[in-house]
mmCIF file of C-alpha atoms in Angstrom:
data_model
loop_
_atom_site.group_PDB
_atom_site.id
_atom_site.type_symbol
_atom_site.label_atom_id
_atom_site.label_comp_id
_atom_site.label_asym_id
_atom_site.label_seq_id
_atom_site.Cartn_x
_atom_site.Cartn_y
_atom_site.Cartn_z
ATOM 1 C CA MET A 16 -115.923 75.309 -78.235
ATOM 2 C CA VAL A 17 -117.031 72.635 -76.373
ATOM 3 C CA ARG A 18 -118.892 72.491 -73.104
ATOM 4 C CA TYR A 19 -118.876 70.133 -70.041
ATOM 5 C CA ALA A 20 -120.935 71.437 -67.551
ATOM 6 C CA GLU A 21 -123.775 74.001 -67.373
ATOM 7 C CA PRO A 22 -124.201 76.483 -70.382
ATOM 8 C CA GLY A 23 -122.555 79.493 -68.938
ATOM 9 C CA THR A 24 -120.532 77.952 -66.342
ATOM 10 C CA VAL A 25 -117.083 77.280 -67.931
ATOM 11 C CA GLU A 26 -116.549 77.922 -71.561
ATOM 12 C CA TRP A 27 -113.547 75.601 -73.184
ATOM 13 C CA VAL A 28 -111.867 76.966 -76.549
ATOM 14 C CA GLU A 29 -109.906 73.475 -78.058
ATOM 15 C CA SER A 30 -107.565 73.362 -81.210
ATOM 16 C CA GLY A 31 -107.498 71.862 -84.357
ATOM 17 C CA GLY A 32 -103.819 70.683 -83.475
ATOM 18 C CA GLY A 33 -101.573 73.404 -82.798
ATOM 19 C CA PRO A 34 -101.222 76.478 -79.818
ATOM 20 C CA LEU A 35 -104.147 78.161 -78.462
ATOM 21 C CA ILE A 36 -103.304 82.409 -78.260
ATOM 22 C CA ALA A 37 -104.972 85.163 -76.366
ATOM 23 C CA VAL A 38 -105.013 88.106 -78.387
ATOM 24 C CA PRO A 39 -105.603 91.474 -77.139
ATOM 25 C CA GLU A 40 -109.182 92.663 -78.987
ATOM 26 C CA THR A 41 -107.487 95.900 -80.281
ATOM 27 C CA VAL A 42 -104.877 94.478 -82.110
ATOM 28 C CA LEU A 43 -107.202 91.603 -83.546
ATOM 29 C CA PRO A 44 -107.068 92.491 -87.167
ATOM 30 C CA PHE A 45 -103.434 91.581 -87.483
ATOM 31 C CA TRP A 46 -103.517 88.542 -86.727
ATOM 32 C CA ALA A 47 -102.912 86.560 -89.948
ATOM 33 C CA GLY A 48 -103.438 82.877 -88.739
ATOM 34 C CA ALA A 49 -102.154 80.604 -90.842
ATOM 35 C CA ASP A 50 -103.279 82.569 -94.173
ATOM 36 C CA GLY A 51 -101.131 85.220 -94.841
ATOM 37 C CA GLU A 52 -98.313 86.328 -97.976
ATOM 38 C CA GLU A 53 -95.841 85.874 -95.613
ATOM 39 C CA THR A 54 -92.964 83.043 -96.128
ATOM 40 C CA ALA A 55 -94.353 82.855 -92.399
ATOM 41 C CA SER A 56 -97.583 83.085 -90.911
ATOM 42 C CA ASP A 57 -98.666 84.249 -87.894
ATOM 43 C CA TYR A 58 -99.857 80.324 -87.026
ATOM 44 C CA ASP A 59 -96.124 79.331 -88.444
ATOM 45 C CA ARG A 60 -94.580 81.787 -85.338
ATOM 46 C CA ALA A 61 -96.800 80.122 -82.509
ATOM 47 C CA CYS A 62 -95.842 76.865 -83.869
ATOM 48 C CA GLU A 63 -92.234 77.817 -82.274
ATOM 49 C CA ILE A 64 -92.702 78.934 -79.301
ATOM 50 C CA ASP A 65 -90.884 76.021 -77.063
ATOM 51 C CA GLY A 66 -92.586 75.074 -73.754
ATOM 52 C CA HIS A 67 -96.217 75.915 -72.168
ATOM 53 C CA VAL A 68 -96.123 79.880 -72.506
ATOM 54 C CA GLY A 69 -94.718 82.438 -74.504
ATOM 55 C CA LEU A 70 -95.288 85.740 -76.114
ATOM 56 C CA LEU A 71 -95.818 87.205 -79.858
ATOM 57 C CA PRO A 72 -95.417 90.551 -81.256
ATOM 58 C CA VAL A 73 -98.693 91.542 -82.906
ATOM 59 C CA GLY A 74 -99.929 95.468 -84.084
ATOM 60 C CA ASP A 75 -98.912 97.225 -81.176
ATOM 61 C CA CYS A 76 -99.438 94.512 -78.522
ATOM 62 C CA THR A 77 -98.235 91.734 -77.758
ATOM 63 C CA ALA A 78 -99.997 87.868 -77.303
ATOM 64 C CA LEU A 79 -100.039 84.894 -75.270
ATOM 65 C CA VAL A 80 -99.109 81.916 -77.178
ATOM 66 C CA LEU A 81 -100.344 78.719 -74.526
ATOM 67 C CA GLY A 82 -98.091 76.457 -76.774
ATOM 68 C CA ASP A 83 -96.854 72.769 -75.862
ATOM 69 C CA GLU A 84 -99.841 70.895 -76.411
ATOM 70 C CA PRO A 85 -103.559 71.563 -78.043
ATOM 71 C CA ALA A 86 -105.534 70.882 -74.806
ATOM 72 C CA SER A 87 -109.396 72.565 -74.747
ATOM 73 C CA THR A 88 -108.324 75.304 -72.138
ATOM 74 C CA ALA A 89 -110.224 77.816 -70.009
ATOM 75 C CA TYR A 90 -110.438 80.626 -68.204
ATOM 76 C CA LEU A 91 -111.137 80.819 -64.284
ATOM 77 C CA PRO A 92 -110.960 84.179 -63.483
ATOM 78 C CA GLU A 93 -111.431 83.199 -59.745
ATOM 79 C CA HIS A 94 -107.880 81.475 -59.972
ATOM 80 C CA GLY A 95 -107.091 83.777 -62.427
ATOM 81 C CA VAL A 96 -105.346 80.790 -64.452
ATOM 82 C CA PHE A 97 -105.680 79.012 -68.235
ATOM 83 C CA VAL A 98 -106.589 75.826 -66.848
ATOM 84 C CA ARG A 99 -105.839 73.523 -70.113
ATOM 85 C CA TRP A 100 -107.415 69.770 -69.791
ATOM 86 C CA CYS A 101 -104.817 67.264 -69.716
ATOM 87 C CA ALA A 102 -106.213 64.217 -68.424
ATOM 88 C CA ALA A 103 -109.538 63.447 -66.185
ATOM 89 C CA ASP A 104 -112.275 61.424 -65.752
ATOM 90 C CA SER A 105 -115.062 64.465 -65.832
ATOM 91 C CA GLU A 106 -114.917 68.462 -65.802
ATOM 92 C CA ASN A 107 -116.225 68.583 -62.560
ATOM 93 C CA GLU A 108 -113.168 66.294 -61.104
ATOM 94 C CA LEU A 109 -111.057 68.818 -63.372
ATOM 95 C CA LEU A 110 -111.996 71.893 -62.007
ATOM 96 C CA ALA A 111 -112.096 70.747 -58.517
ATOM 97 C CA SER A 112 -108.469 69.831 -58.678
ATOM 98 C CA VAL A 113 -107.505 73.512 -59.323
ATOM 99 C CA PRO A 114 -107.454 75.274 -56.750
ATOM 100 C CA ALA A 115 -105.378 72.270 -54.937
ATOM 101 C CA ALA A 116 -103.323 71.727 -58.122
ATOM 102 C CA VAL A 117 -102.227 75.668 -58.002
ATOM 103 C CA ASP A 118 -101.303 75.115 -54.767
ATOM 104 C CA ALA A 119 -98.881 72.691 -55.619
ATOM 105 C CA ALA A 120 -97.261 74.199 -58.870
ATOM 106 C CA GLU A 121 -93.558 74.064 -59.131
ATOM 107 C CA TRP A 122 -94.078 77.000 -61.611
ATOM 108 C CA GLU A 123 -91.719 77.684 -64.560
ATOM 109 C CA PRO A 124 -90.152 81.052 -64.442
ATOM 110 C CA GLU A 125 -92.558 83.925 -65.206
ATOM 111 C CA VAL A 126 -92.714 86.576 -68.367
ATOM 112 C CA CYS A 127 -94.050 89.937 -68.461
ATOM 113 C CA TRP A 128 -97.446 90.322 -70.630
ATOM 114 C CA ASP A 129 -98.430 94.253 -71.737
ATOM 115 C CA VAL A 130 -102.178 93.812 -71.579
ATOM 116 C CA PRO A 131 -104.481 97.139 -73.072
ATOM 117 C CA GLY A 132 -107.428 95.284 -71.567
ATOM 118 C CA ALA A 133 -109.301 92.513 -72.613
ATOM 119 C CA VAL A 134 -108.278 89.198 -74.930
ATOM 120 C CA LEU A 135 -109.662 86.768 -76.722
ATOM 121 C CA LEU A 136 -108.237 83.376 -76.957
ATOM 122 C CA PHE A 137 -108.673 80.881 -80.061
ATOM 123 C CA ASP A 138 -106.989 78.577 -81.978
ATOM 124 C CA ALA A 139 -103.970 80.531 -83.310
ATOM 125 C CA ALA A 140 -104.408 78.908 -86.929
ATOM 126 C CA TRP A 141 -107.807 81.612 -87.418
ATOM 127 C CA PRO A 142 -107.100 85.009 -88.257
ATOM 128 C CA GLY A 143 -107.867 87.231 -85.678
ATOM 129 C CA SER A 144 -111.475 88.418 -87.599
ATOM 130 C CA ALA A 145 -111.934 84.611 -88.105
ATOM 131 C CA PRO A 146 -113.248 83.178 -84.614
ATOM 132 C CA SER A 147 -116.986 83.095 -84.453
ATOM 133 C CA GLY A 148 -118.661 83.331 -80.787
ATOM 134 C CA ASP A 149 -118.111 79.619 -80.918
ATOM 135 C CA ASP A 150 -114.203 79.656 -81.379
ATOM 136 C CA ARG A 151 -112.768 81.817 -78.539
ATOM 137 C CA VAL A 152 -113.447 83.043 -75.461
ATOM 138 C CA ARG A 153 -112.998 86.840 -74.365
ATOM 139 C CA VAL A 154 -111.513 87.482 -70.512
ATOM 140 C CA VAL A 155 -111.331 90.270 -69.362
ATOM 141 C CA LEU A 156 -107.986 91.390 -68.296
ATOM 142 C CA GLU A 157 -107.398 94.742 -66.771
ATOM 143 C CA PRO A 158 -105.121 97.224 -68.510
ATOM 144 C CA GLY A 159 -101.500 96.813 -67.371
ATOM 145 C CA ARG A 160 -98.231 94.238 -66.950
ATOM 146 C CA TYR A 161 -99.068 90.599 -66.028
ATOM 147 C CA ALA A 162 -96.468 87.928 -64.500
ATOM 148 C CA VAL A 163 -97.301 84.637 -66.550
ATOM 149 C CA ARG A 164 -96.328 81.417 -65.272
ATOM 150 C CA ALA A 165 -97.281 78.433 -65.826
ATOM 151 C CA ALA A 166 -97.060 74.467 -64.584
ATOM 152 C CA ARG A 167 -98.388 71.245 -65.220
ATOM 153 C CA VAL A 168 -99.831 69.240 -62.539
ATOM 154 C CA GLN A 169 -101.077 65.715 -61.389
ATOM 155 C CA PRO A 170 -103.927 66.975 -58.314
ATOM 156 C CA GLY A 171 -104.891 63.380 -58.761
ATOM 157 C CA PRO A 172 -104.148 59.709 -60.049
ATOM 158 C CA GLU A 173 -106.064 60.007 -62.920
ATOM 159 C CA THR A 174 -106.213 63.740 -63.519
ATOM 160 C CA TRP A 175 -103.812 66.351 -64.935
ATOM 161 C CA VAL A 176 -103.901 69.729 -65.707
ATOM 162 C CA GLY A 177 -101.994 72.391 -67.493
ATOM 163 C CA LEU A 178 -101.957 76.027 -65.473
ATOM 164 C CA VAL A 179 -101.412 79.123 -67.144
ATOM 165 C CA GLN A 180 -101.545 81.977 -63.829
ATOM 166 C CA VAL A 181 -101.702 85.311 -65.200
ATOM 167 C CA ARG A 182 -101.581 88.228 -62.333
ATOM 168 C CA LEU A 183 -101.840 92.165 -62.476
ATOM 169 C CA VAL A 184 -98.322 92.964 -61.008
ATOM 170 C CA ALA A 185 -98.739 97.007 -62.066
ATOM 171 C CA PRO A 186 -101.905 98.555 -63.117
ATOM 172 C CA ARG A 187 -102.705 101.305 -65.426
#
């Protein structure tokens, strides 16, 4: 994890080159990452997601894959978005652009994601049992069905941000 602001303000997760994944805590042991005896590992399945977001079965739940590029990513609960740092001169510049980026976004089609509660965001190559506190971010979500949509926005001349918005549409 990389922190660009004051500790505890915004926590960023980075990837070693592949997608990030948000796995419900209840099924973390079922995510094998790049390990495994299968011909196609869980990581391989995550890499096959085409586009900015996708869903993969994990245990009796579904994980959210943040694909497209391995950008540093943070979750901003006040906006209900995963923010992906594509280009910006500073964290402050990037974070200040988020409200305008959300308003200006041309969203891709939504997917529905059923979530049993909190999820962990981490590099999809890691097994669910392996990421340490510095390799992941815990995202507290209310159990229920979420509409998930993604966009890539240029809110400033030198600023590009990826957005993955999660909106609760049916609480449990």
